[in-house]
Amino acid sequence: MRLGFSTLALFMEPLENILQKAEDDGFELVELLCEGPYWPRRLLQDGDSLEVFESFDLEVLIHAPTIDLNPASMNRGIREETGRQMVETIELASRIGATTVTTHPGVVHRREDRIRSAALQFALETLGECVEYAEDLSIKFSVENMPGRFSYLCNNPAEHERFVEKCGSYATVDIGHANTTGRLQDFLEIKRTAHYHLSDNNGKRDQHLPLGEGTVDLKLLGSIERGVIELNSYDGVIRSRRILEEVVR
């Protein structure tokens, strides 16, 4: 398994420090979480800081900003700003040589089937345009599954796979999110999966626990070829890697 971690584990650290730690500790992938100081527009404006990526032999992935954004919004202005920031994220990926951009499919704020159906269509339109832009720059654009709640789009394997097919994107399968649906095995069978986000939980809430501290069936992870450990602490990342090394032999 080619393995890496999300910069969430070292959030607010300088990029150079994060990349150096990843290389020193033998990781092959790093996923840059583009929130806070790593907001794409900010990084693009401060172009000199991007040269740091050239100094490390790591495959870089990007998780687009999602806080306060929503490609499925009923508000056209929110959808347009979301699309604009996705385009900037794709441009950042191109600048730093990242291979993949992952984003969320969006949320619904009213518990009505007709509103949810409209939201799905809006999300497909918003993110479909991003797929085309990413393809022009040879970047994989990938849509992540979400926890098993009505308000989240792509909250079950069938909807996630249909969305990816209609959008033309790749899939990022989040193991923790999938575990909250009780259908982890089905998510693992989704085609065109770019990589997997790895974390554990109690099967009810998205807790981002280290692997082995929740109810995820770790034996199912043996087929994964590219994984990103997505936790809030770097100690948890290292513990999760040890668990994976025991399971995937």
Coordinates of C-alpha atoms in Angstrom, one line a residue, residues 59-229:
E59 CA 3.3 12.5 -4.2
V60 CA 1.1 15.4 -3.2
L61 CA -2.7 15.2 -3.2
I62 CA -5.0 18.1 -2.3
H63 CA -8.2 18.2 -0.3
A64 CA -10.1 21.3 -1.5
P65 CA -11.6 23.8 1.0
T66 CA -15.1 22.8 2.0
I67 CA -15.8 24.9 5.1
D68 CA -18.7 27.3 4.3
L69 CA -18.7 26.1 0.7
N70 CA -21.5 24.0 -0.9
P71 CA -21.7 22.9 -4.6
A72 CA -25.2 21.7 -3.9
S73 CA -26.5 25.0 -2.4
M74 CA -29.9 26.3 -3.3
N75 CA -28.2 29.7 -3.5
R76 CA -26.6 30.2 -6.9
G77 CA -24.1 32.7 -5.5
I78 CA -22.8 30.0 -3.0
R79 CA -22.5 27.5 -5.8
E80 CA -20.6 29.9 -8.0
E81 CA -18.2 30.8 -5.3
T82 CA -17.7 27.1 -4.5
G83 CA -16.9 26.5 -8.2
R84 CA -14.5 29.5 -8.2
Q85 CA -12.6 28.1 -5.3
M86 CA -12.5 24.6 -6.8
V87 CA -10.9 26.1 -9.9
E88 CA -8.3 27.9 -7.8
T89 CA -7.6 24.6 -6.0
I90 CA -7.1 22.8 -9.3
E91 CA -4.8 25.6 -10.4
L92 CA -2.8 25.2 -7.1
A93 CA -2.6 21.5 -7.8
S94 CA -1.1 22.2 -11.2
R95 CA 1.4 24.7 -9.8
I96 CA 2.8 22.3 -7.2
G97 CA 2.6 19.1 -9.2
A98 CA -0.2 17.5 -7.2
T99 CA -2.0 14.5 -8.9
T100 CA -5.5 14.7 -7.3
V101 CA -7.9 17.1 -5.9
T102 CA -10.7 15.8 -3.6
T103 CA -13.8 17.6 -2.6
H104 CA -17.1 17.0 -0.9
P105 CA -20.4 16.7 -2.9
G106 CA -22.4 19.1 -0.7
V107 CA -25.1 19.2 1.9
V108 CA -28.8 19.7 2.1
H109 CA -30.3 22.0 4.7
R110 CA -34.0 20.9 4.5
R111 CA -35.2 17.4 5.1
E112 CA -37.2 17.1 1.9
D113 CA -36.7 14.6 -0.9
R114 CA -37.5 17.1 -3.6
I115 CA -34.9 19.6 -2.2
R116 CA -32.4 16.8 -1.9
S117 CA -33.0 15.8 -5.6
A118 CA -32.5 19.4 -6.7
A119 CA -29.3 19.6 -4.6
L120 CA -27.9 16.5 -6.2
Q121 CA -28.4 18.1 -9.7
F122 CA -26.8 21.4 -8.6
A123 CA -23.8 19.5 -7.3
L124 CA -23.4 17.5 -10.5
E125 CA -23.5 20.7 -12.5
T126 CA -21.1 22.6 -10.3
L127 CA -18.5 19.8 -9.9
G128 CA -18.9 18.5 -13.5
E129 CA -17.5 21.8 -14.7
C130 CA -14.6 21.3 -12.3
V131 CA -13.9 17.9 -13.7
E132 CA -13.5 19.4 -17.2
Y133 CA -11.1 22.0 -16.0
A134 CA -9.1 19.5 -14.1
E135 CA -8.8 17.2 -17.1
D136 CA -7.4 20.0 -19.1
L137 CA -4.6 20.3 -16.6
S138 CA -4.1 16.6 -16.2
I139 CA -5.4 16.6 -12.6
K140 CA -7.7 13.9 -11.2
F141 CA -10.8 15.5 -9.7
S142 CA -12.3 13.3 -7.1
V143 CA -15.6 13.4 -5.0
E144 CA -15.6 11.9 -1.5
N145 CA -18.4 9.9 0.1
M146 CA -20.0 11.3 3.3
P147 CA -21.3 9.9 6.6
G148 CA -24.7 8.2 6.7
R149 CA -27.0 11.2 7.3
F150 CA -29.8 12.5 5.1
S151 CA -28.3 16.0 4.8
Y152 CA -25.1 14.7 3.2
L153 CA -24.9 13.8 -0.5
C154 CA -23.1 10.6 -1.5
N155 CA -24.0 9.1 1.9
N156 CA -24.4 5.5 0.6
P157 CA -22.4 3.5 -1.9
A158 CA -25.0 3.4 -4.7
E159 CA -25.5 7.2 -4.7
H160 CA -21.7 7.8 -4.5
E161 CA -21.0 5.6 -7.5
R162 CA -23.9 7.1 -9.5
F163 CA -22.7 10.6 -8.7
V164 CA -19.1 9.8 -9.8
E165 CA -20.3 8.2 -13.0
K166 CA -22.6 11.1 -13.9
C167 CA -20.1 13.8 -12.9
G168 CA -17.2 12.1 -14.7
S169 CA -15.0 12.4 -11.6
Y170 CA -13.0 9.9 -9.6
A171 CA -14.1 8.7 -6.2
T172 CA -12.3 9.2 -2.9
V173 CA -13.6 6.7 -0.4
D174 CA -13.5 7.7 3.2
I175 CA -13.3 4.6 5.3
G176 CA -14.6 6.3 8.5
H177 CA -17.5 7.9 6.6
A178 CA -18.3 4.5 5.1
N179 CA -18.2 2.8 8.5
T180 CA -21.1 5.0 9.7
T181 CA -23.3 3.5 7.0
G182 CA -22.7 -0.1 7.9
R183 CA -21.8 -0.7 4.2
L184 CA -18.0 -0.5 4.1
Q185 CA -17.5 -3.5 1.9
D186 CA -19.9 -2.0 -0.8
F187 CA -17.9 1.3 -0.7
L188 CA -14.7 -0.6 -1.3
E189 CA -16.1 -2.0 -4.5
I190 CA -16.7 1.4 -6.1
K191 CA -14.8 1.8 -9.4
R192 CA -12.6 4.7 -10.4
T193 CA -11.4 5.2 -6.8
A194 CA -8.4 7.5 -6.7
H195 CA -7.5 6.8 -3.1
Y196 CA -8.9 6.1 0.4
H197 CA -9.1 8.2 3.6
L198 CA -8.3 6.1 6.6
S199 CA -9.7 6.6 10.1
D200 CA -11.8 4.7 12.6
N201 CA -15.0 5.4 14.6
N202 CA -17.7 3.7 16.6
G203 CA -19.9 3.1 13.6
K204 CA -22.2 5.9 14.5
R205 CA -20.2 9.2 14.3
D206 CA -17.3 10.4 12.2
Q207 CA -14.8 10.5 15.1
H208 CA -11.4 10.3 13.2
L209 CA -10.0 7.8 15.6
P210 CA -6.7 6.0 15.0
L211 CA -7.1 2.7 13.2
G212 CA -7.9 -0.1 15.6
E213 CA -9.7 2.1 18.2
G214 CA -13.2 1.8 16.6
T215 CA -15.3 -0.7 14.8
V216 CA -13.8 -0.6 11.3
D217 CA -13.1 -4.2 10.1
L218 CA -9.4 -3.7 9.4
K219 CA -9.1 -7.0 7.4
L220 CA -11.1 -5.2 4.7
L221 CA -8.3 -2.7 4.2
G222 CA -5.9 -5.2 2.8
S223 CA -7.1 -4.5 -0.8
I224 CA -6.4 -0.8 -0.7
E225 CA -3.5 0.4 -2.9
R226 CA -3.4 4.1 -1.9
G227 CA -4.3 5.3 1.5
V228 CA -4.2 8.7 3.3
I229 CA -4.4 8.5 7.1

